[in-house]
Short mmCIF file of C-alpha atoms and ligand atoms in Angstrom, two decimals:
data_model
loop_
_atom_site.label_atom_id
_atom_site.label_comp_id
_atom_site.label_asym_id
_atom_site.label_seq_id
_atom_site.Cartn_x
_atom_site.Cartn_y
_atom_site.Cartn_z
CA MET A 262 155.62 -130.08 -105.78
CA ASN A 263 155.78 -133.10 -108.27
CA ILE A 264 155.92 -136.22 -107.03
CA ALA A 265 156.07 -140.02 -108.16
CA ILE A 266 156.00 -142.28 -105.90
CA VAL A 267 156.87 -146.16 -105.77
CA CYS A 268 156.12 -148.97 -103.80
CA TYR A 269 154.59 -152.31 -103.56
CA PRO A 270 150.72 -152.22 -104.26
CA THR A 271 149.70 -154.93 -102.48
CA PHE A 272 148.14 -155.09 -98.45
CA GLY A 273 152.20 -155.35 -97.36
CA GLY A 274 151.95 -152.51 -94.70
CA SER A 275 154.98 -150.37 -96.88
CA GLY A 276 152.27 -149.98 -99.78
CA VAL A 277 149.12 -148.43 -97.68
CA LEU A 278 151.37 -146.39 -95.67
CA ALA A 279 152.67 -145.34 -99.61
CA THR A 280 149.30 -144.41 -100.40
CA GLU A 281 148.21 -143.29 -97.14
CA LEU A 282 151.38 -140.15 -97.74
CA GLY A 283 150.59 -139.88 -101.22
CA ILE A 284 146.90 -139.15 -100.45
CA ALA A 285 147.87 -137.02 -97.51
CA LEU A 286 150.40 -135.32 -99.93
CA ALA A 287 147.46 -134.26 -102.63
CA ASP A 288 145.17 -133.22 -100.08
CA MET A 289 147.92 -131.31 -99.33
CA GLY A 290 148.35 -129.68 -102.69
CA HIS A 291 151.25 -131.77 -104.84
CA GLN A 292 150.80 -134.20 -107.30
CA VAL A 293 151.09 -137.77 -106.91
CA HIS A 294 151.99 -139.79 -109.68
CA PHE A 295 152.30 -143.64 -108.31
CA VAL A 296 154.24 -145.34 -110.25
CA THR A 297 153.09 -149.30 -109.45
CA TYR A 298 152.63 -152.60 -111.32
CA LYS A 299 149.16 -152.21 -110.63
CA GLN A 300 146.62 -149.54 -108.18
CA PRO A 301 147.61 -149.61 -104.90
CA VAL A 302 144.93 -151.59 -102.38
CA LYS A 303 143.90 -148.68 -100.53
CA LEU A 304 143.36 -145.92 -103.96
CA ALA A 305 140.25 -145.94 -104.67
CA LEU A 306 139.61 -142.45 -105.81
CA LEU A 307 141.43 -140.86 -108.24
CA SER A 308 141.82 -137.57 -107.61
CA HIS A 309 143.38 -134.57 -109.75
CA HIS A 310 145.64 -134.77 -107.67
CA VAL A 311 146.71 -138.43 -108.03
CA HIS A 312 147.50 -140.39 -110.52
CA PHE A 313 148.16 -143.91 -111.74
CA HIS A 314 150.87 -145.23 -114.07
CA GLU A 315 151.06 -148.90 -114.36
CA VAL A 316 154.79 -150.72 -114.99
CA ALA A 317 153.58 -153.47 -117.47
CA VAL A 318 156.03 -156.41 -117.44
CA PRO A 319 156.05 -157.73 -121.52
CA ASP A 320 155.81 -161.87 -121.09
CA TYR A 321 158.87 -162.31 -123.72
CA PRO A 322 160.00 -166.50 -123.64
CA LEU A 323 163.14 -165.54 -123.72
CA PHE A 324 163.34 -164.25 -120.38
CA ARG A 325 163.00 -167.33 -117.24
CA TYR A 326 162.18 -164.47 -115.08
CA GLN A 327 160.44 -160.72 -116.65
CA PRO A 328 162.42 -158.04 -116.02
CA TYR A 329 160.86 -156.33 -113.28
CA GLU A 330 163.17 -153.52 -112.54
CA LEU A 331 163.87 -152.43 -116.51
CA ALA A 332 160.15 -152.13 -116.95
CA LEU A 333 160.35 -150.05 -114.20
CA SER A 334 163.67 -147.67 -114.73
CA SER A 335 161.96 -146.64 -117.64
CA LYS A 336 158.76 -146.31 -117.35
CA LEU A 337 160.35 -143.96 -114.38
CA VAL A 338 162.33 -142.19 -116.69
CA ASN A 339 158.61 -141.39 -118.61
CA VAL A 340 156.88 -140.10 -116.11
CA VAL A 341 159.14 -137.79 -114.81
CA LYS A 342 159.85 -136.52 -118.34
CA ASP A 343 156.08 -136.51 -119.66
CA HIS A 344 155.17 -134.57 -115.70
CA ASN A 345 158.02 -133.02 -115.05
CA ILE A 346 158.58 -134.58 -111.96
CA GLU A 347 160.52 -133.50 -109.13
CA ILE A 348 161.17 -136.36 -106.52
CA LEU A 349 161.31 -139.98 -106.64
CA HIS A 350 160.04 -141.56 -103.31
CA VAL A 351 160.94 -145.38 -103.68
CA HIS A 352 160.11 -147.39 -100.83
CA TYR A 353 161.97 -150.32 -100.74
CA ALA A 354 166.45 -150.66 -101.46
CA ILE A 355 165.88 -153.02 -103.77
CA PRO A 356 163.62 -153.30 -106.38
CA HIS A 357 162.49 -150.00 -105.34
CA ALA A 358 165.94 -148.24 -105.44
CA TYR A 359 168.34 -149.86 -107.63
CA ALA A 360 165.41 -148.52 -110.15
CA GLY A 361 165.01 -145.18 -108.96
CA TYR A 362 169.03 -144.61 -109.17
CA MET A 363 168.31 -146.45 -113.18
CA ALA A 364 166.33 -144.26 -114.43
CA GLN A 365 168.08 -141.23 -112.63
CA GLN A 366 170.88 -142.37 -114.78
CA MET A 367 169.13 -142.43 -117.55
CA LEU A 368 168.12 -139.12 -116.86
CA LEU A 369 171.27 -138.09 -116.69
CA GLU A 370 172.17 -138.67 -120.16
CA GLU A 371 169.58 -136.13 -121.45
CA GLY A 372 170.89 -133.92 -119.06
CA ILE A 373 167.58 -133.88 -116.19
CA LYS A 374 168.59 -134.50 -112.46
CA ILE A 375 166.04 -135.88 -110.87
CA PRO A 376 166.96 -136.69 -106.47
CA MET A 377 165.37 -139.58 -104.45
CA VAL A 378 164.39 -140.14 -101.47
CA THR A 379 165.00 -143.90 -100.24
CA THR A 380 162.60 -145.58 -97.59
CA LEU A 381 163.09 -148.55 -95.77
CA HIS A 382 160.86 -150.48 -94.09
CA GLY A 383 161.77 -153.61 -92.77
CA THR A 384 161.82 -155.97 -95.10
CA ASP A 385 164.30 -155.41 -97.16
CA ILE A 386 166.82 -154.86 -93.96
CA THR A 387 166.50 -157.72 -91.88
CA LEU A 388 165.00 -160.06 -93.63
CA VAL A 389 165.52 -160.45 -97.58
CA GLY A 390 167.95 -157.42 -97.99
CA ASN A 391 170.37 -159.37 -95.57
CA HIS A 392 170.81 -161.78 -98.40
CA PRO A 393 174.09 -162.25 -99.60
CA PHE A 394 172.40 -162.64 -102.27
CA TYR A 395 171.00 -158.76 -101.92
CA LYS A 396 173.22 -157.72 -99.89
CA PRO A 397 175.41 -155.29 -102.41
CA ALA A 398 172.32 -153.79 -105.06
CA VAL A 399 170.50 -152.97 -100.58
CA THR A 400 174.09 -151.68 -99.86
CA PHE A 401 173.63 -149.28 -102.82
CA SER A 402 171.01 -148.33 -103.32
CA ILE A 403 171.29 -147.39 -100.09
CA ASN A 404 173.93 -145.23 -100.79
CA ASN A 405 173.32 -143.66 -103.56
CA SER A 406 169.67 -142.11 -102.96
CA ASP A 407 169.50 -139.52 -101.91
CA ALA A 408 168.20 -138.57 -98.55
CA VAL A 409 167.20 -141.90 -96.69
CA THR A 410 165.05 -142.50 -94.08
CA SER A 411 163.77 -145.62 -92.06
CA VAL A 412 160.24 -145.94 -90.24
CA SER A 413 161.90 -146.71 -87.04
CA GLU A 414 165.51 -146.16 -84.93
CA SER A 415 165.60 -149.84 -84.83
CA LEU A 416 165.66 -150.04 -88.33
CA LYS A 417 167.87 -147.32 -88.65
CA GLN A 418 170.30 -148.89 -86.01
CA ASP A 419 169.77 -152.56 -87.84
CA THR A 420 171.31 -151.09 -91.31
CA LEU A 421 174.08 -148.62 -89.84
CA THR A 422 174.81 -152.64 -88.15
CA HIS A 423 174.42 -154.93 -91.22
CA PHE A 424 175.15 -152.71 -94.04
CA THR A 425 177.35 -150.84 -95.21
CA ILE A 426 176.49 -147.15 -94.97
CA LYS A 427 177.48 -143.90 -96.07
CA ARG A 428 174.90 -141.23 -96.06
CA PRO A 429 172.45 -140.43 -92.98
CA ILE A 430 169.27 -142.28 -92.28
CA GLU A 431 166.67 -140.14 -91.24
CA VAL A 432 164.18 -141.29 -88.63
CA ILE A 433 160.26 -140.62 -90.63
CA PRO A 434 158.63 -142.96 -87.93
CA ASN A 435 154.72 -144.47 -89.67
CA PHE A 436 151.33 -142.37 -89.26
CA ILE A 437 147.98 -143.17 -89.03
CA ASP A 438 145.19 -140.29 -89.78
CA LEU A 439 142.86 -140.41 -86.93
CA SER A 440 139.85 -139.02 -88.29
CA LYS A 441 139.45 -142.07 -90.32
CA MET A 442 141.33 -145.08 -87.90
CA GLY A 443 138.58 -144.67 -84.76
CA GLN A 444 136.22 -142.79 -85.66
CA GLN A 445 133.29 -145.52 -86.93
CA ASP A 446 130.59 -143.37 -88.34
CA GLY A 447 128.06 -145.74 -87.15
CA PRO A 448 127.86 -147.93 -83.94
CA CYS A 449 130.00 -151.30 -84.65
CA GLU A 450 128.24 -154.63 -85.31
CA ARG A 451 129.31 -156.07 -81.86
CA ASN A 452 126.83 -158.65 -81.43
CA ALA A 453 127.28 -159.94 -85.31
CA MET A 454 130.91 -161.88 -84.17
CA ALA A 455 130.10 -162.13 -80.63
CA GLU A 456 127.76 -163.08 -77.83
CA PRO A 457 127.78 -159.71 -74.89
CA HIS A 458 130.12 -161.69 -72.50
CA GLU A 459 132.68 -162.92 -75.28
CA ARG A 460 135.57 -160.82 -75.52
CA ILE A 461 137.17 -160.42 -79.11
CA ILE A 462 140.61 -160.41 -79.88
CA THR A 463 141.96 -159.75 -83.18
CA HIS A 464 145.60 -160.77 -85.40
CA VAL A 465 145.77 -158.83 -88.48
CA SER A 466 148.71 -160.12 -91.09
CA ASN A 467 149.64 -161.88 -94.25
CA LEU A 468 150.40 -164.97 -92.16
CA ARG A 469 153.76 -165.44 -93.42
CA PRO A 470 156.20 -167.11 -90.79
CA VAL A 471 157.48 -164.16 -89.36
CA LYS A 472 154.05 -163.09 -88.23
CA ARG A 473 153.92 -165.73 -85.52
CA LEU A 474 150.02 -167.05 -86.74
CA LEU A 475 150.77 -170.55 -84.09
CA ASP A 476 151.79 -168.15 -81.54
CA VAL A 477 148.41 -166.30 -81.23
CA VAL A 478 146.75 -169.57 -81.97
CA GLU A 479 148.67 -170.52 -78.89
CA ILE A 480 148.05 -166.84 -76.94
CA PHE A 481 143.97 -167.76 -78.11
CA ASP A 482 143.77 -170.76 -76.51
CA GLN A 483 145.35 -169.67 -73.06
CA ILE A 484 142.94 -167.03 -72.85
CA LEU A 485 140.03 -169.25 -73.81
CA GLU A 486 140.89 -170.60 -70.59
CA GLN A 487 139.65 -168.31 -68.18
CA CYS A 488 137.97 -165.48 -70.08
CA PRO A 489 135.04 -165.51 -72.40
CA ALA A 490 136.22 -165.08 -76.38
CA ARG A 491 136.78 -164.62 -79.75
CA LEU A 492 139.27 -164.76 -82.33
CA VAL A 493 139.58 -162.84 -85.60
CA ILE A 494 142.19 -163.59 -88.24
CA VAL A 495 142.01 -161.02 -91.31
CA GLY A 496 144.68 -161.71 -94.33
CA ASP A 497 145.53 -164.01 -95.50
CA GLY A 498 149.41 -165.63 -96.38
CA PRO A 499 151.16 -169.54 -95.99
CA ASP A 500 150.57 -170.03 -91.98
CA LYS A 501 146.19 -169.88 -92.80
CA ASP A 502 146.45 -173.90 -93.11
CA LEU A 503 149.08 -174.68 -90.91
CA ALA A 504 146.87 -172.71 -87.63
CA LYS A 505 143.86 -173.85 -88.83
CA ALA A 506 144.78 -177.64 -87.92
CA LEU A 507 146.45 -176.24 -84.69
CA ILE A 508 142.62 -174.96 -84.12
CA GLU A 509 141.15 -177.97 -85.47
CA GLN A 510 143.29 -180.13 -83.31
CA LYS A 511 142.80 -177.81 -80.32
CA GLY A 512 138.92 -177.95 -80.32
CA ILE A 513 138.57 -173.69 -81.23
CA LYS A 514 137.78 -173.66 -84.41
CA SER A 515 133.98 -172.42 -83.36
CA LYS A 516 135.36 -169.97 -81.39
CA VAL A 517 137.73 -168.29 -84.68
CA GLN A 518 136.92 -166.73 -87.51
CA PHE A 519 139.55 -166.38 -91.10
CA MET A 520 138.13 -162.90 -92.30
CA GLY A 521 140.43 -163.01 -95.24
CA ASN A 522 142.44 -160.50 -96.52
CA SER A 523 139.79 -156.62 -96.12
CA ASP A 524 140.11 -153.00 -96.37
CA GLU A 525 137.14 -152.81 -93.88
CA VAL A 526 140.06 -153.96 -91.76
CA HIS A 527 138.94 -149.77 -88.87
CA LYS A 528 135.42 -151.91 -89.21
CA ILE A 529 136.72 -154.62 -87.44
CA LEU A 530 139.04 -153.12 -85.00
CA CYS A 531 136.02 -150.66 -83.76
CA LEU A 532 134.79 -154.34 -82.47
CA THR A 533 138.44 -155.42 -81.03
CA ASP A 534 139.05 -156.01 -77.94
CA LEU A 535 142.58 -156.37 -77.49
CA PHE A 536 145.19 -157.23 -80.39
CA LEU A 537 147.67 -159.61 -80.80
CA LEU A 538 150.99 -158.97 -83.03
CA PRO A 539 153.47 -162.59 -81.42
CA SER A 540 155.86 -161.23 -84.51
CA GLU A 541 159.70 -162.80 -85.24
CA ILE A 542 160.71 -159.32 -86.15
CA GLU A 543 158.93 -156.67 -86.89
CA SER A 544 160.76 -152.72 -87.88
CA PHE A 545 157.34 -151.22 -86.71
CA GLY A 546 153.99 -153.13 -86.19
CA LEU A 547 151.19 -151.13 -88.54
CA ALA A 548 149.05 -152.55 -87.91
CA ALA A 549 149.72 -152.73 -84.10
CA LEU A 550 150.05 -148.44 -84.79
CA GLU A 551 145.59 -148.90 -86.46
CA ALA A 552 144.61 -151.34 -83.76
CA MET A 553 145.86 -148.10 -81.02
CA ALA A 554 144.28 -145.85 -83.20
CA CYS A 555 140.47 -147.67 -82.59
CA ARG A 556 141.17 -147.20 -78.96
CA VAL A 557 142.43 -150.92 -79.25
CA PRO A 558 145.44 -152.30 -76.59
CA VAL A 559 148.34 -154.06 -77.58
CA ILE A 560 149.82 -157.64 -76.59
CA SER A 561 152.83 -157.82 -78.85
CA THR A 562 156.59 -159.02 -78.57
CA ASP A 563 159.71 -156.33 -78.02
CA VAL A 564 161.18 -157.24 -81.40
CA GLY A 565 162.86 -154.26 -83.86
CA GLY A 566 160.63 -151.10 -83.48
CA LEU A 567 157.43 -152.02 -81.21
CA PRO A 568 158.68 -151.12 -78.18
CA GLU A 569 158.49 -147.29 -80.41
CA VAL A 570 154.70 -148.40 -81.29
CA ASN A 571 153.62 -150.35 -78.41
CA LYS A 572 154.30 -149.12 -74.23
CA HIS A 573 154.24 -151.97 -71.54
CA GLY A 574 151.80 -151.03 -69.61
CA PHE A 575 150.70 -148.60 -70.58
CA SER A 576 148.66 -148.83 -74.61
CA GLY A 577 149.26 -152.74 -73.61
CA TYR A 578 152.05 -155.63 -73.43
CA LEU A 579 155.37 -156.28 -74.89
CA SER A 580 157.07 -160.18 -74.24
CA GLU A 581 159.65 -161.95 -75.55
CA VAL A 582 159.21 -163.99 -79.42
CA GLY A 583 158.36 -167.29 -78.43
CA ASP A 584 156.82 -166.52 -74.62
CA VAL A 585 153.70 -167.46 -75.18
CA SER A 586 152.40 -167.99 -71.14
CA SER A 587 153.48 -164.51 -70.55
CA MET A 588 151.35 -162.78 -73.72
CA ALA A 589 148.26 -164.98 -72.00
CA LYS A 590 149.00 -163.60 -69.17
CA TYR A 591 149.36 -159.81 -70.03
CA ALA A 592 145.86 -160.48 -72.30
CA LEU A 593 143.83 -161.87 -69.54
CA SER A 594 145.50 -158.51 -67.08
CA ILE A 595 143.88 -156.21 -69.89
CA LEU A 596 140.89 -158.46 -70.04
CA LYS A 597 139.89 -159.28 -66.61
CA ASP A 598 137.51 -155.90 -65.62
CA GLU A 599 135.92 -153.02 -67.94
CA HIS A 600 137.88 -150.52 -66.00
CA THR A 601 140.89 -151.05 -66.87
CA LEU A 602 139.82 -151.91 -69.98
CA ASN A 603 138.84 -149.27 -70.98
CA GLN A 604 142.05 -147.16 -68.55
CA PHE A 605 144.24 -149.42 -71.75
CA LYS A 606 141.60 -148.30 -74.76
CA ASP A 607 141.76 -144.19 -73.96
CA ASN A 608 145.75 -145.29 -73.50
CA ALA A 609 146.04 -146.85 -76.93
CA ARG A 610 143.95 -143.69 -78.33
CA ALA A 611 146.54 -142.21 -76.14
CA GLN A 612 149.73 -143.04 -78.18
CA ALA A 613 148.42 -143.59 -81.27
CA GLN A 614 148.06 -139.74 -81.00
CA ASN A 615 151.90 -138.89 -81.23
CA PHE A 616 151.13 -140.78 -84.92
CA ALA A 617 149.34 -138.80 -85.94
CA ILE A 618 149.38 -137.55 -90.01
CA GLU A 619 149.19 -134.52 -89.22
CA LEU A 620 152.88 -134.75 -86.85
CA ILE A 621 154.59 -136.78 -89.36
CA VAL A 622 153.56 -136.09 -93.01
CA PRO A 623 155.03 -132.58 -92.99
CA GLN A 624 158.76 -134.14 -92.50
CA TYR A 625 157.97 -136.20 -95.72
CA GLU A 626 157.21 -132.77 -97.23
CA GLN A 627 160.17 -130.99 -95.92
CA LEU A 628 162.28 -133.33 -96.69
CA TYR A 629 161.00 -133.71 -100.04
CA ALA A 630 162.47 -129.59 -100.33
CA LYS A 631 165.48 -130.32 -98.49
CA THR A 632 167.06 -132.64 -100.69
CA ILE A 633 165.43 -131.10 -103.96
CA ALA A 634 167.27 -128.04 -102.54
CA GLU A 635 170.62 -129.64 -102.46
CA SER A 636 170.51 -131.99 -104.92
CA ALA A 637 170.25 -128.91 -106.93
CA LEU A 638 173.31 -127.41 -105.86
CA VAL A 639 175.51 -130.44 -106.53
CA LYS A 640 177.15 -130.00 -110.05
O1 GMT B 771 155.32 -156.84 -92.21
C1 GMT B 771 154.40 -156.75 -92.90
O2 GMT B 771 152.99 -156.76 -93.52
C2 GMT B 771 154.88 -156.56 -94.31
C3 GMT B 771 155.64 -155.50 -94.71
C4 GMT B 771 156.65 -154.61 -95.42
O3 GMT B 771 157.30 -154.33 -96.00
O4 GMT B 771 155.21 -154.21 -96.12
O5 GMT B 771 155.90 -154.31 -93.30
C5 GMT B 771 157.42 -153.53 -93.27
O6 GMT B 771 156.94 -151.71 -93.21
C6 GMT B 771 155.56 -152.12 -92.32
C7 GMT B 771 155.82 -150.48 -92.79
O7 GMT B 771 156.47 -149.69 -92.86
C8 GMT B 771 156.02 -151.95 -90.99
O8 GMT B 771 155.31 -151.40 -90.34
C9 GMT B 771 155.84 -153.89 -90.31
O9 GMT B 771 157.01 -153.49 -89.14
C10 GMT B 771 157.57 -154.17 -91.77
N1 GMT B 771 157.40 -155.22 -91.46
C11 GMT B 771 158.58 -156.27 -91.36
O10 GMT B 771 159.48 -155.78 -90.56
C12 GMT B 771 158.79 -157.73 -90.96
#
């Protein structure tokens, strides 16, 4: 199949997932065309099955805001025509499905019918998309997609609750390549990060308020009272300075390391004992799945899709949003001895296997084939 993928090319979970999906589809022999404003961060190696088309938005003084959706839909029209694209797969209802719909309409004028699959990742539904500014555009974009998927059952239910949806939504969960994550070539460089008697606790996110980075610091501080440990924070974002101030105030600066954005998260997870994800909302929690794939148990909140990913008492524990004492208590119960920790590490990896790439990517492949066939039937 010739497939065009539209996503955010940044460090966010949706961009990472879309990129991994495209790479997997290309490995299966499909021609995959990424249409984004810059090369996706994880798309380091371009193979002859993977193509990248940059959406450039010319700076024109008349526009106060540069019209990205306009540029994207025009680019899609050209890519579809030049490369005989058979299906568009857009990640995010807005702006991507919105732009995809416009491209479909422009192509129809030329007698070209191209179906579109839209994958909902969460921010487009639970955070931004539910704002009255965007709600009509999100509803329209979902209802006018040829097929719609969501990354968790919870996100599907949220979408049906907040929007008037006239299409079926298929749940296709996020996935992980277990041959890449959790399969370190050499030994983990644990000694570079901590003393042998210290546990290593990690948090990975874009440090937005929704990730509750201050709770990460509070949980870690309570862990430190009973267990020697280090905290590693990977990622960059608006709450970094607030967290730094709290760390300073608590006098634990020497125990915390900020790593910034990294495309070597697997190397950091390799030496990690416990992962913290105390988010306010999380449609899935790809970061938690990545941790579990690397044999790292997860302490998370119980919101959104997290209970579908992290199994309470097995791969980690779930607590209510903001209940840092409960999360610290659960963390300590996992870290208390080697036997318990190793049991949770094994469980974490076992739980991640439910989301193995081999199980999930064929579901997208089948959905594409079905959507193309159905679209051909409709005049
Ligand atoms: O919240 C993020 O880290 C970024 C955001 C995105 O849109 O890329 O992530 C969303 O999509 C991920 C991939 O499906 C999910 O794993 C995240 O849970 C989801 N974030 C939220 O729901 C807040």
